[in-house]
CSV table of C-alpha atoms and ligand atoms in Angstrom, one decimal:
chain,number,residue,atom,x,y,z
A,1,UNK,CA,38.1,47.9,-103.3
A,2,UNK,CA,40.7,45.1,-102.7
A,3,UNK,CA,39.9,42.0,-101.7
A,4,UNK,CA,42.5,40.0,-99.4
A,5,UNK,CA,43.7,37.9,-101.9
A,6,UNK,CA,45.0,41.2,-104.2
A,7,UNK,CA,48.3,43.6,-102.9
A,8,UNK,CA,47.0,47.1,-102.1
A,9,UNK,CA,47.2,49.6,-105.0
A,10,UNK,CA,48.1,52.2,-102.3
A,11,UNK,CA,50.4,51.5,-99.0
A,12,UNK,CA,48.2,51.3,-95.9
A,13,UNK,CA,51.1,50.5,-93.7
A,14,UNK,CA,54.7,51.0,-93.7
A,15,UNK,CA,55.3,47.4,-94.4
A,16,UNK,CA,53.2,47.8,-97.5
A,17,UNK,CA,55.7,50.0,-98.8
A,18,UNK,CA,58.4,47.9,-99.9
A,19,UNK,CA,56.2,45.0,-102.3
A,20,UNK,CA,55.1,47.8,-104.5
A,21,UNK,CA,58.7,49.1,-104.9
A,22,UNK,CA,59.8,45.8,-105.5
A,23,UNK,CA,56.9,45.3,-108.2
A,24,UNK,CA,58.6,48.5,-110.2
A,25,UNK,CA,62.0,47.4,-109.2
A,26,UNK,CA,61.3,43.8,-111.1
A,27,UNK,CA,61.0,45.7,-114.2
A,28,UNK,CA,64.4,46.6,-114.6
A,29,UNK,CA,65.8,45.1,-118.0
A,30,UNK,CA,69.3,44.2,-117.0
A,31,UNK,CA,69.4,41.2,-115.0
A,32,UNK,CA,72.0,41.9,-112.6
A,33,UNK,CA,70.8,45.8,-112.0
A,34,UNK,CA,67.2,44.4,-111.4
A,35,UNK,CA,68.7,42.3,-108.2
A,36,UNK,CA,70.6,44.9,-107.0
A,37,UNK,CA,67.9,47.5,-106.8
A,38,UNK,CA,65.5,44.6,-105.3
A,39,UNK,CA,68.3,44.2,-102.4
A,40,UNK,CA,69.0,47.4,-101.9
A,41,UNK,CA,65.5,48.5,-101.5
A,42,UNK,CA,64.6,45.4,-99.2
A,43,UNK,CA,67.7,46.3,-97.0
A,44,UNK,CA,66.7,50.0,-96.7
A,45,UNK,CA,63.5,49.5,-95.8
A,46,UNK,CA,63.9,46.7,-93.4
A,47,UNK,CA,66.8,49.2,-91.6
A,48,UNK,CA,64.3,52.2,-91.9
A,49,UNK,CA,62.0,50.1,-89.7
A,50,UNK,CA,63.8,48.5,-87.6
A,51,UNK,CA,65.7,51.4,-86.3
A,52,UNK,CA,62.4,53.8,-86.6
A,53,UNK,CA,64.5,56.5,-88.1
A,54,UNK,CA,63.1,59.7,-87.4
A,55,UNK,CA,62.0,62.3,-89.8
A,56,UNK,CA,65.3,64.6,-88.3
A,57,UNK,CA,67.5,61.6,-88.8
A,58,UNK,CA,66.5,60.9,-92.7
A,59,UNK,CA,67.1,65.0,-93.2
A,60,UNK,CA,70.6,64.3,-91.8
A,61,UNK,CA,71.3,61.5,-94.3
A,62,UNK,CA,70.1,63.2,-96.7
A,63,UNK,CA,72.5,66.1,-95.6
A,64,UNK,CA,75.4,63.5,-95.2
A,65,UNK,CA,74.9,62.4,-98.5
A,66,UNK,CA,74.6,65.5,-100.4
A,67,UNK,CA,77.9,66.8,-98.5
A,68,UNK,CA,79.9,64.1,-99.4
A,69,UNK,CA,78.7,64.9,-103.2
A,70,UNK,CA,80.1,68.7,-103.1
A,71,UNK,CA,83.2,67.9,-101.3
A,72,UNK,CA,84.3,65.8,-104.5
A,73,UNK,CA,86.6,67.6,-106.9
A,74,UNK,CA,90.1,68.4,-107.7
A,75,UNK,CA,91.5,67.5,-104.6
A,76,UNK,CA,89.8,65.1,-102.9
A,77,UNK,CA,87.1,62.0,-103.2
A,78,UNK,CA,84.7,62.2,-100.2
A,79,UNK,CA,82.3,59.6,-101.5
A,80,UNK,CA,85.1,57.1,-102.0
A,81,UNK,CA,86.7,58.1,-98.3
A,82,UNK,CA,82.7,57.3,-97.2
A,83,UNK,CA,82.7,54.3,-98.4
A,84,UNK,CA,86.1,53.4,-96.4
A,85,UNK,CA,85.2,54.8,-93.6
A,86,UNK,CA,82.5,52.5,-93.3
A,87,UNK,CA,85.2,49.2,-94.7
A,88,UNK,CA,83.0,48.9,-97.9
A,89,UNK,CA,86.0,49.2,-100.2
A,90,UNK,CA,87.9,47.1,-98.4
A,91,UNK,CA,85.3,44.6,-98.6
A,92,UNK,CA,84.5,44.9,-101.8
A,93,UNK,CA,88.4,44.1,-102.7
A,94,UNK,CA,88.7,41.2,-100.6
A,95,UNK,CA,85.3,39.6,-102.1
A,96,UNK,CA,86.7,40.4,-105.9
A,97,UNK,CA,90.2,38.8,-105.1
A,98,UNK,CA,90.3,35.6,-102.8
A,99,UNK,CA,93.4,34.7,-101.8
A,100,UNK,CA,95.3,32.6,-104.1
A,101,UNK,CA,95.9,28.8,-103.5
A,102,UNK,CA,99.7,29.4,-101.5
A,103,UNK,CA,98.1,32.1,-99.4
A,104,UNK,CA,95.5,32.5,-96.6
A,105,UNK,CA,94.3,36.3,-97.5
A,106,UNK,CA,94.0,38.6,-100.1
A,107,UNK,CA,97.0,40.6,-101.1
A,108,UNK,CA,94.3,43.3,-102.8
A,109,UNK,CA,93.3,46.4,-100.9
A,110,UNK,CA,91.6,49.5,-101.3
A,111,UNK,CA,92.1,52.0,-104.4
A,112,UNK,CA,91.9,55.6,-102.3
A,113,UNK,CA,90.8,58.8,-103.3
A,114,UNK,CA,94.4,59.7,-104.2
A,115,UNK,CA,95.0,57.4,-107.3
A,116,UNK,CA,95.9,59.1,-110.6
A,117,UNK,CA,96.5,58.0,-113.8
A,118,UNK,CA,99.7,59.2,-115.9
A,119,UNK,CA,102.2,59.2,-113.5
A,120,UNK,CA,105.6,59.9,-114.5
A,121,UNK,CA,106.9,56.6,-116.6
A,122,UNK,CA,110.5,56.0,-114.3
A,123,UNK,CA,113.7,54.0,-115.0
A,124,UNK,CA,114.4,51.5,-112.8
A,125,UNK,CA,116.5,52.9,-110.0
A,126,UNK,CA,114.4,56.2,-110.3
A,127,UNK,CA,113.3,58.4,-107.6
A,128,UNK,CA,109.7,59.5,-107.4
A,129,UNK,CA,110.8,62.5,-105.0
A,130,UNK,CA,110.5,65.5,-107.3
A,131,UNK,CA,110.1,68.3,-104.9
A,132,UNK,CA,111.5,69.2,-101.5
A,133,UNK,CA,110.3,66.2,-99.6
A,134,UNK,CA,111.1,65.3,-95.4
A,135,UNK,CA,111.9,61.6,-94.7
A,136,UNK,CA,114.4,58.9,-94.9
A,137,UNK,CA,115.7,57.8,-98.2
A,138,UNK,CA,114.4,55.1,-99.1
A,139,UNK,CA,114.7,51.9,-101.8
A,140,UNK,CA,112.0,49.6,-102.6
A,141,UNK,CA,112.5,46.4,-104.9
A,142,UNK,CA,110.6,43.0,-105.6
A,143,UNK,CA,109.4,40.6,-108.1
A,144,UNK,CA,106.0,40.5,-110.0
A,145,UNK,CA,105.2,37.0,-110.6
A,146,UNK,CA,102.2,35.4,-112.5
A,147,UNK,CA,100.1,32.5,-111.1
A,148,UNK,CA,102.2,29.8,-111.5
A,149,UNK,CA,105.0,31.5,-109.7
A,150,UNK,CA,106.9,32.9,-113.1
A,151,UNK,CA,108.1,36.5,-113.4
A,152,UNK,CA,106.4,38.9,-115.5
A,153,UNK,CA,108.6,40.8,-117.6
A,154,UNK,CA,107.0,44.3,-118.3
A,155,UNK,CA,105.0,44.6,-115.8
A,156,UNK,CA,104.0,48.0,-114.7
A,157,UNK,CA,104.7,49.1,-111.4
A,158,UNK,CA,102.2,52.3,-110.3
A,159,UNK,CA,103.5,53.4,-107.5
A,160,UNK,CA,101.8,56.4,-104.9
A,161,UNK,CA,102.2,57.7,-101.7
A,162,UNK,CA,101.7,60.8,-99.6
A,163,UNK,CA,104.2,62.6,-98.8
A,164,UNK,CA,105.7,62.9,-94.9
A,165,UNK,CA,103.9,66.0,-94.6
A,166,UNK,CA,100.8,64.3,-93.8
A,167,UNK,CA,99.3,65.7,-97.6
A,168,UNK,CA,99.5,64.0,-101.1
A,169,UNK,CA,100.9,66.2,-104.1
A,170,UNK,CA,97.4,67.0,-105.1
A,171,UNK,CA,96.4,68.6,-101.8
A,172,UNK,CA,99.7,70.6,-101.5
A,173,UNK,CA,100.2,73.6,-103.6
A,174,UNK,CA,103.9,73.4,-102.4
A,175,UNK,CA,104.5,70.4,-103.8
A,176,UNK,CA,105.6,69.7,-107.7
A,177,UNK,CA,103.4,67.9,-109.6
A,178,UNK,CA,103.1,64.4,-109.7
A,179,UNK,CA,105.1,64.3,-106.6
A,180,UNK,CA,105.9,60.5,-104.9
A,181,UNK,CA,104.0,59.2,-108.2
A,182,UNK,CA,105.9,56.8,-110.5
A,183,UNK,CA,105.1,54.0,-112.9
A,184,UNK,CA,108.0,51.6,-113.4
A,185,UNK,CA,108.3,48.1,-115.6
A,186,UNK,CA,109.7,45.4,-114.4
A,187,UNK,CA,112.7,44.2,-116.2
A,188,UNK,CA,113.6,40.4,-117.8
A,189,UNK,CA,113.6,38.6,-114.5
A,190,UNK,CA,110.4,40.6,-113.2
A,191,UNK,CA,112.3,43.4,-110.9
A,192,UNK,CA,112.0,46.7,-110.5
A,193,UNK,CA,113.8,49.3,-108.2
A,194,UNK,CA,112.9,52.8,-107.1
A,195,UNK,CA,113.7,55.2,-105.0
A,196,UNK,CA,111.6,57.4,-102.6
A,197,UNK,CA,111.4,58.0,-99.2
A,198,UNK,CA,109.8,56.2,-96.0
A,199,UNK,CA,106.1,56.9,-95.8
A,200,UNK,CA,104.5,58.5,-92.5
A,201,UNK,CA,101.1,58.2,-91.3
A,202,UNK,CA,98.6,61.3,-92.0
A,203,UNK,CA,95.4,61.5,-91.4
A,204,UNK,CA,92.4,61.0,-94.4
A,205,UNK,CA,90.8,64.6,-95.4
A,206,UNK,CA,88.6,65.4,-92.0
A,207,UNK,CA,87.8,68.9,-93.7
A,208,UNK,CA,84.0,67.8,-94.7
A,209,UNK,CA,81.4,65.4,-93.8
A,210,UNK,CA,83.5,62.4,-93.4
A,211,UNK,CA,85.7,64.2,-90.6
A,212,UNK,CA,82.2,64.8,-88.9
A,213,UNK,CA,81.5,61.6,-88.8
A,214,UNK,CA,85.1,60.6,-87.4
A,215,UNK,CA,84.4,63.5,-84.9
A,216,UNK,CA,80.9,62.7,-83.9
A,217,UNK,CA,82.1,58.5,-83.4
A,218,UNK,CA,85.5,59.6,-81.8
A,219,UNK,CA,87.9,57.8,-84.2
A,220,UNK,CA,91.0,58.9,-84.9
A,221,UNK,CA,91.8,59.8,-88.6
A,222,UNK,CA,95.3,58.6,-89.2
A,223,UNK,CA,96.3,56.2,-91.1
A,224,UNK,CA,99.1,53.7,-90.6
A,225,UNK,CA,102.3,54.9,-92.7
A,226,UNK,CA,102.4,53.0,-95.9
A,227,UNK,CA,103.0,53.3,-100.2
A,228,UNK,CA,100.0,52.4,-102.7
A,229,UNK,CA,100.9,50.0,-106.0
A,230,UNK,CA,99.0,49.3,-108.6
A,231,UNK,CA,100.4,46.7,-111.1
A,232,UNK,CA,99.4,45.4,-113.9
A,233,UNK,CA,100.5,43.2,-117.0
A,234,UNK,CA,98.0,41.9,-119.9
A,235,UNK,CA,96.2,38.7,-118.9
A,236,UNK,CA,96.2,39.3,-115.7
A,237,UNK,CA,93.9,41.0,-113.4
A,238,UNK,CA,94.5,44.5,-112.2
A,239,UNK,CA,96.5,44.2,-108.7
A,240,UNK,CA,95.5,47.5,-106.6
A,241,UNK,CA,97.5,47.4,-103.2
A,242,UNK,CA,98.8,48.9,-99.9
A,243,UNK,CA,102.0,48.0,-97.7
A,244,UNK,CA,102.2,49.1,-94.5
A,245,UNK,CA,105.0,50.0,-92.1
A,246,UNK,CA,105.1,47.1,-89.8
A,247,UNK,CA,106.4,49.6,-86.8
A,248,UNK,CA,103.6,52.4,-87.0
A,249,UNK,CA,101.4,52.4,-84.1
A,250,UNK,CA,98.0,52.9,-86.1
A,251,UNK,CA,98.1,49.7,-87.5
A,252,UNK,CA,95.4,47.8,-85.4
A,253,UNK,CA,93.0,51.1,-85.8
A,254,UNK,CA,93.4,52.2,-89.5
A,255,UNK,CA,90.0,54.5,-89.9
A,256,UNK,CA,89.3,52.8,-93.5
A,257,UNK,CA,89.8,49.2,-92.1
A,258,UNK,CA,93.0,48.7,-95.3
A,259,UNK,CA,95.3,46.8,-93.2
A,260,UNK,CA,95.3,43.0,-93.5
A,261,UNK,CA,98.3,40.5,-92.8
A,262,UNK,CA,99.6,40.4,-95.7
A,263,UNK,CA,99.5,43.9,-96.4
A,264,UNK,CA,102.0,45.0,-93.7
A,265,UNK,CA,105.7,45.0,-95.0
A,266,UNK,CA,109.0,44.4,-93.7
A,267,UNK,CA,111.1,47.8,-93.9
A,268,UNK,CA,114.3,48.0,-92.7
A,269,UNK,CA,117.3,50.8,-92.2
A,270,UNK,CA,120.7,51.0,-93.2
A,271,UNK,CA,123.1,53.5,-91.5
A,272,UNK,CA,126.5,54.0,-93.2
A,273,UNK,CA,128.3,57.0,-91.6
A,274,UNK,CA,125.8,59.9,-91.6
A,275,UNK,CA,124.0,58.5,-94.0
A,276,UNK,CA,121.1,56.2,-92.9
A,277,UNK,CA,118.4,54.4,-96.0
A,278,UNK,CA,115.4,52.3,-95.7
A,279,UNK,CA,114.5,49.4,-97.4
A,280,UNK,CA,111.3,48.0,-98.3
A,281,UNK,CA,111.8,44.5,-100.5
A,282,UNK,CA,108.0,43.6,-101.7
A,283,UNK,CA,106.8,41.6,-103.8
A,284,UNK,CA,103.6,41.1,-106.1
A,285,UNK,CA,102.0,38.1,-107.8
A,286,UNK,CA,99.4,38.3,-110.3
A,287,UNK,CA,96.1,36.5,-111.2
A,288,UNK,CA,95.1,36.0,-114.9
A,289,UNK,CA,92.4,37.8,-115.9
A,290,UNK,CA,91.2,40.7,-117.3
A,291,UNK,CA,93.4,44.0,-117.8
A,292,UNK,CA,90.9,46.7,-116.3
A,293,UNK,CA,92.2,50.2,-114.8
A,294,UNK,CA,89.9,51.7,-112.2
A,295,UNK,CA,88.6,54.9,-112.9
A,296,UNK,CA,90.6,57.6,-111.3
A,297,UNK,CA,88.7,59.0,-108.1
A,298,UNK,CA,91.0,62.3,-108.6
A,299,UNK,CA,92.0,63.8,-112.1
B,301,BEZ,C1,94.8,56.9,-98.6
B,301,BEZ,O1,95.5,55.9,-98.4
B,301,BEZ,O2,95.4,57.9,-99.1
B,301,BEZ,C2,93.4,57.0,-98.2
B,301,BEZ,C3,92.7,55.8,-98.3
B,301,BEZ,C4,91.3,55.8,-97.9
B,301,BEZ,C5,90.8,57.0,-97.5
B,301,BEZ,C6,91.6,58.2,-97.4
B,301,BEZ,C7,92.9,58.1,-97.8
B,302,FE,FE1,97.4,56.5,-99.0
Protein backbone atom coordinates (compact mmCIF):
# COMPACT_ATOMS: atom_id res chain seq x y z
CA UNK A 1 0.00 0.00 0.00
CA UNK A 2 1.46 3.53 -0.67
CA UNK A 3 1.84 5.93 1.73
CA UNK A 4 1.54 9.76 0.67
CA UNK A 5 4.86 10.49 0.70
CA UNK A 6 5.77 7.53 -2.12
CA UNK A 7 4.50 8.00 -6.20
CA UNK A 8 1.84 5.36 -7.01
CA UNK A 9 3.28 2.22 -8.55
CA UNK A 10 0.04 2.11 -10.72
CA UNK A 11 -1.71 5.43 -12.26
CA UNK A 12 -4.93 6.23 -10.28
CA UNK A 13 -5.63 9.28 -12.20
CA UNK A 14 -4.77 10.60 -15.57
CA UNK A 15 -2.48 13.06 -14.14
CA UNK A 16 -0.56 10.20 -12.60
CA UNK A 17 0.22 9.07 -15.84
CA UNK A 18 2.88 11.27 -16.97
CA UNK A 19 5.60 11.01 -13.61
CA UNK A 20 5.94 7.41 -14.21
CA UNK A 21 6.64 7.93 -17.91
CA UNK A 22 8.99 10.43 -17.05
CA UNK A 23 10.65 8.04 -14.40
CA UNK A 24 11.36 5.46 -17.54
CA UNK A 25 12.03 8.37 -19.84
CA UNK A 26 15.01 9.59 -17.27
CA UNK A 27 16.70 6.51 -18.05
CA UNK A 28 17.64 7.26 -21.42
CA UNK A 29 21.61 7.14 -21.78
CA UNK A 30 22.15 9.94 -24.31
CA UNK A 31 21.74 13.14 -22.71
CA UNK A 32 20.13 15.13 -25.21
CA UNK A 33 17.59 12.09 -26.39
CA UNK A 34 16.65 11.82 -22.55
CA UNK A 35 15.35 15.65 -22.65
CA UNK A 36 13.69 15.29 -25.62
CA UNK A 37 11.52 12.31 -24.77
CA UNK A 38 10.96 14.04 -21.24
CA UNK A 39 9.46 17.14 -23.33
CA UNK A 40 7.71 15.46 -25.64
CA UNK A 41 5.96 13.30 -23.34
CA UNK A 42 5.10 16.28 -20.84
CA UNK A 43 3.68 18.23 -23.89
CA UNK A 44 1.55 15.35 -25.11
CA UNK A 45 0.09 14.67 -22.13
CA UNK A 46 -0.60 18.13 -20.89
CA UNK A 47 -2.37 18.59 -24.70
CA UNK A 48 -4.16 15.14 -24.21
CA UNK A 49 -5.74 16.73 -21.11
CA UNK A 50 -6.36 19.79 -21.80
CA UNK A 51 -8.18 19.37 -24.96
CA UNK A 52 -9.98 15.94 -23.48
CA UNK A 53 -9.28 14.17 -26.69
CA UNK A 54 -11.66 11.62 -27.21
CA UNK A 55 -11.10 7.95 -27.77
CA UNK A 56 -12.54 8.67 -31.79
CA UNK A 57 -10.11 11.52 -32.02
CA UNK A 58 -6.80 9.60 -30.78
CA UNK A 59 -8.00 6.70 -33.57
CA UNK A 60 -7.94 9.51 -36.09
CA UNK A 61 -4.30 10.57 -35.18
CA UNK A 62 -3.41 7.49 -35.09
CA UNK A 63 -4.88 7.12 -38.73
CA UNK A 64 -3.34 10.54 -39.71
CA UNK A 65 -0.10 9.35 -38.71
CA UNK A 66 0.02 5.97 -40.13
CA UNK A 67 -1.28 7.59 -43.60
CA UNK A 68 1.26 9.96 -43.83
CA UNK A 69 3.83 6.84 -43.28
CA UNK A 70 2.44 4.83 -46.49
CA UNK A 71 2.14 7.82 -48.74
CA UNK A 72 6.08 8.15 -48.50
CA UNK A 73 8.03 6.68 -51.44
CA UNK A 74 9.30 7.31 -54.82
CA UNK A 75 7.44 10.23 -55.47
CA UNK A 76 6.56 12.03 -52.71
CA UNK A 77 7.47 12.88 -48.76
CA UNK A 78 4.14 13.14 -46.91
CA UNK A 79 5.72 13.21 -43.42
CA UNK A 80 8.06 15.94 -44.41
CA UNK A 81 4.92 18.03 -46.25
CA UNK A 82 3.27 17.27 -42.47
CA UNK A 83 5.55 18.78 -40.83
CA UNK A 84 5.22 22.05 -43.22
CA UNK A 85 1.97 22.05 -43.19
CA UNK A 86 2.01 22.62 -39.67
CA UNK A 87 5.43 25.50 -40.12
CA UNK A 88 7.60 23.05 -38.19
CA UNK A 89 10.28 23.02 -40.92
CA UNK A 90 10.30 26.33 -41.29
CA UNK A 91 10.79 26.78 -37.76
CA UNK A 92 13.13 24.49 -37.30
CA UNK A 93 15.42 26.43 -40.09
CA UNK A 94 14.94 29.78 -38.78
CA UNK A 95 16.02 28.50 -35.10
CA UNK A 96 19.27 26.55 -36.77
CA UNK A 97 20.29 29.78 -38.72
CA UNK A 98 19.85 33.33 -37.13
CA UNK A 99 20.23 35.91 -39.22
CA UNK A 100 23.65 37.10 -39.66
CA UNK A 101 25.02 40.38 -38.16
CA UNK A 102 24.03 42.78 -41.62
CA UNK A 103 20.67 41.23 -41.70
CA UNK A 104 17.36 41.23 -39.78
CA UNK A 105 16.15 37.49 -40.82
CA UNK A 106 17.25 34.33 -41.84
CA UNK A 107 18.05 33.79 -45.47
CA UNK A 108 17.46 29.69 -44.72
CA UNK A 109 14.21 28.04 -45.48
CA UNK A 110 12.69 24.77 -45.79
CA UNK A 111 14.30 21.64 -47.54
CA UNK A 112 10.95 20.08 -49.33
CA UNK A 113 9.99 16.76 -50.11
CA UNK A 114 11.37 17.37 -53.68
CA UNK A 115 15.20 17.59 -52.96
CA UNK A 116 17.49 15.05 -54.62
CA UNK A 117 20.90 14.47 -54.60
CA UNK A 118 23.10 14.00 -57.92
CA UNK A 119 21.68 16.41 -59.99
CA UNK A 120 23.22 16.95 -63.21
CA UNK A 121 26.82 18.82 -62.59
CA UNK A 122 26.09 22.10 -65.21
CA UNK A 123 28.60 24.67 -66.86
CA UNK A 124 28.00 27.93 -66.08
CA UNK A 125 25.57 29.40 -68.59
CA UNK A 126 23.75 25.85 -68.58
CA UNK A 127 20.19 25.27 -68.83
CA UNK A 128 18.49 22.92 -66.36
CA UNK A 129 15.43 22.56 -68.91
CA UNK A 130 15.95 19.08 -70.39
CA UNK A 131 12.56 18.16 -71.52
CA UNK A 132 9.68 19.93 -73.19
CA UNK A 133 9.01 22.50 -70.51
CA UNK A 134 6.17 25.74 -70.62
CA UNK A 135 7.41 29.05 -69.33
CA UNK A 136 9.46 32.12 -69.99
CA UNK A 137 13.16 31.78 -70.49
CA UNK A 138 14.73 32.59 -67.97
CA UNK A 139 18.54 33.58 -66.50
CA UNK A 140 19.50 33.47 -62.93
CA UNK A 141 22.98 34.80 -61.61
CA UNK A 142 24.56 36.04 -58.18
CA UNK A 143 27.46 35.80 -55.87
CA UNK A 144 28.11 33.32 -53.04
CA UNK A 145 29.98 35.15 -50.41
CA UNK A 146 31.45 33.86 -47.06
CA UNK A 147 30.97 35.68 -43.68
CA UNK A 148 33.11 38.37 -44.02
CA UNK A 149 31.63 39.47 -47.27
CA UNK A 150 34.39 37.46 -49.65
CA UNK A 151 33.41 35.37 -52.62
CA UNK A 152 33.60 31.75 -52.49
CA UNK A 153 35.19 30.27 -55.39
CA UNK A 154 33.79 26.73 -55.95
CA UNK A 155 30.96 26.90 -54.43
CA UNK A 156 28.23 24.57 -55.41
CA UNK A 157 25.09 25.83 -56.57
CA UNK A 158 22.09 23.00 -56.18
CA UNK A 159 19.51 24.27 -57.89
CA UNK A 160 15.53 22.79 -58.10
CA UNK A 161 12.32 23.67 -59.10
CA UNK A 162 9.02 22.36 -60.40
CA UNK A 163 8.32 22.65 -63.47
CA UNK A 164 5.25 25.17 -64.87
CA UNK A 165 3.15 22.32 -65.02
CA UNK A 166 2.34 22.50 -61.45
CA UNK A 167 4.50 18.79 -61.02
CA UNK A 168 8.24 18.30 -60.28
CA UNK A 169 10.21 15.75 -62.66
CA UNK A 170 9.74 13.10 -60.17
CA UNK A 171 5.95 13.26 -60.18
CA UNK A 172 5.79 13.48 -64.02
CA UNK A 173 6.33 10.46 -66.05
CA UNK A 174 6.44 13.00 -69.08
CA UNK A 175 9.12 14.68 -67.98
CA UNK A 176 13.05 13.58 -68.54
CA UNK A 177 14.83 12.82 -65.70
CA UNK A 178 16.40 15.13 -63.52
CA UNK A 179 14.39 17.78 -65.21
CA UNK A 180 14.85 21.67 -63.75
CA UNK A 181 17.73 20.09 -61.48
CA UNK A 182 21.25 21.37 -61.77
CA UNK A 183 24.31 21.80 -59.66
CA UNK A 184 26.60 24.54 -60.73
CA UNK A 185 30.16 26.00 -59.10
CA UNK A 186 30.74 29.21 -58.77
CA UNK A 187 33.68 30.57 -60.71
CA UNK A 188 36.92 32.80 -59.43
CA UNK A 189 34.99 35.84 -58.35
CA UNK A 190 31.99 33.60 -56.77
CA UNK A 191 29.37 33.71 -59.87
CA UNK A 192 27.51 31.48 -61.42
CA UNK A 193 24.90 31.65 -64.27
CA UNK A 194 22.12 29.30 -65.51
CA UNK A 195 19.48 29.09 -67.43
CA UNK A 196 15.88 27.79 -66.86
CA UNK A 197 12.65 29.07 -66.99
CA UNK A 198 10.29 31.32 -64.62
CA UNK A 199 8.74 29.18 -61.93
CA UNK A 200 4.82 29.00 -61.45
CA UNK A 201 3.00 28.30 -58.38
CA UNK A 202 1.47 24.59 -57.94
CA UNK A 203 -0.02 23.30 -55.39
CA UNK A 204 1.92 20.62 -52.67
CA UNK A 205 0.75 16.81 -53.22
CA UNK A 206 -3.19 17.03 -51.81
CA UNK A 207 -3.49 13.25 -53.03
CA UNK A 208 -3.23 11.72 -49.25
CA UNK A 209 -3.68 12.71 -45.80
CA UNK A 210 -2.04 15.98 -45.91
CA UNK A 211 -4.57 17.24 -48.70
CA UNK A 212 -7.32 16.10 -46.10
CA UNK A 213 -6.15 18.12 -43.76
CA UNK A 214 -5.92 21.19 -46.19
CA UNK A 215 -9.51 20.16 -47.23
CA UNK A 216 -11.02 19.68 -43.82
CA UNK A 217 -9.26 23.40 -42.52
CA UNK A 218 -10.14 25.08 -45.96
CA UNK A 219 -6.65 26.18 -47.01
CA UNK A 220 -5.62 26.51 -50.27
CA UNK A 221 -2.65 24.28 -51.39
CA UNK A 222 -0.66 26.42 -53.70
CA UNK A 223 2.34 27.66 -53.27
CA UNK A 224 3.78 30.94 -54.26
CA UNK A 225 5.99 30.48 -57.63
CA UNK A 226 9.56 30.16 -56.68
CA UNK A 227 13.22 27.98 -57.34
CA UNK A 228 14.99 25.91 -54.34
CA UNK A 229 19.07 26.35 -53.85
CA UNK A 230 21.02 24.50 -51.89
CA UNK A 231 24.72 25.78 -51.67
CA UNK A 232 27.35 24.70 -50.14
CA UNK A 233 31.35 25.20 -49.90
CA UNK A 234 33.69 23.41 -47.13
CA UNK A 235 33.72 25.36 -43.83
CA UNK A 236 30.77 26.65 -44.17
CA UNK A 237 27.40 25.57 -43.17
CA UNK A 238 24.99 23.94 -45.58
CA UNK A 239 22.74 26.98 -47.03
CA UNK A 240 19.18 25.24 -48.01
CA UNK A 241 16.86 28.07 -49.57
CA UNK A 242 13.74 29.32 -51.45
CA UNK A 243 13.25 32.58 -53.68
CA UNK A 244 10.01 33.57 -54.38
CA UNK A 245 8.42 35.52 -57.22
CA UNK A 246 7.80 38.86 -55.74
CA UNK A 247 4.46 39.26 -58.14
CA UNK A 248 2.58 35.86 -57.25
CA UNK A 249 -0.49 36.37 -55.41
CA UNK A 250 0.03 33.41 -52.90
CA UNK A 251 2.69 34.95 -51.18
CA UNK A 252 1.01 36.14 -47.93
CA UNK A 253 -0.77 32.47 -47.74
CA UNK A 254 1.93 29.96 -48.59
CA UNK A 255 0.33 26.51 -47.04
CA UNK A 256 3.95 25.47 -45.52
CA UNK A 257 4.51 29.01 -43.98
CA UNK A 258 8.31 29.19 -46.40
CA UNK A 259 8.06 32.75 -47.35
CA UNK A 260 10.00 35.23 -45.27
CA UNK A 261 11.34 38.84 -46.39
CA UNK A 262 14.22 37.99 -47.44
CA UNK A 263 13.19 35.06 -49.32
CA UNK A 264 11.16 36.84 -51.97
CA UNK A 265 13.35 37.88 -55.06
CA UNK A 266 13.35 40.53 -57.53
CA UNK A 267 12.60 38.96 -61.13
CA UNK A 268 12.40 40.93 -63.93
CA UNK A 269 11.55 40.64 -67.98
CA UNK A 270 13.35 41.56 -70.97
CA UNK A 271 11.46 41.77 -74.32
CA UNK A 272 13.61 42.13 -77.48
CA UNK A 273 11.43 41.61 -80.60
CA UNK A 274 9.44 38.45 -80.05
CA UNK A 275 11.58 37.25 -77.78
CA UNK A 276 10.83 38.18 -74.10
CA UNK A 277 13.56 36.61 -70.86
CA UNK A 278 13.41 36.83 -67.23
CA UNK A 279 15.87 37.58 -64.92
CA UNK A 280 16.34 36.68 -61.45
CA UNK A 281 19.88 38.18 -60.00
CA UNK A 282 20.24 36.45 -56.30
CA UNK A 283 22.66 36.21 -54.23
CA UNK A 284 23.91 33.82 -51.27
CA UNK A 285 26.22 34.28 -48.30
CA UNK A 286 27.56 31.67 -46.30
CA UNK A 287 28.11 30.94 -42.58
CA UNK A 288 31.24 28.83 -41.42
CA UNK A 289 30.52 25.84 -40.11
CA UNK A 290 30.07 22.50 -40.71
CA UNK A 291 29.66 20.92 -44.38
CA UNK A 292 26.43 18.54 -43.73
CA UNK A 293 24.02 17.45 -46.69
CA UNK A 294 20.46 16.74 -45.56
CA UNK A 295 19.29 13.43 -46.28
CA UNK A 296 17.33 13.31 -49.43
CA UNK A 297 13.44 13.12 -48.57
CA UNK A 298 13.06 11.59 -52.26
CA UNK A 299 15.64 9.13 -53.96
C1 LIG B 1 7.99 22.48 -52.47
O1 LIG B 1 8.46 23.56 -52.48
O2 LIG B 1 8.13 21.80 -53.45
C2 LIG B 1 7.22 21.99 -51.31
C3 LIG B 1 7.58 22.42 -50.07
C4 LIG B 1 6.89 21.98 -48.96
C5 LIG B 1 5.85 21.09 -49.13
C6 LIG B 1 5.49 20.67 -50.40
C7 LIG B 1 6.18 21.12 -51.50
FE1 LIG C 1 9.18 23.71 -54.41
Amino acid sequence: MNTPSTPPIFPTTPDTILPLVLEVMARTPDPRLRQLLCALSTHLHQFVIEQQVTEREFEQAVKFLTGIGQETGETKNEVILAFDLFGVSTLVAMLNNPPGHDRESSTAGLLGPFWRDRAPVCQPGDSIVRSSTPGIPMEVRGVVYDADGQPVANAKVDVWQASPVGLYENQDPTQADMNLRGVFTTDAQGGYFMRTVCPSGYPVPTDGPCGELLAAQLRHPNRPAHLHFMVSSPGHKVLITQVFADNDANLTSDPVFGVTAPLVGHFTQHTDGDTTTAQLTQDFHLVRGELVYPHPPIP
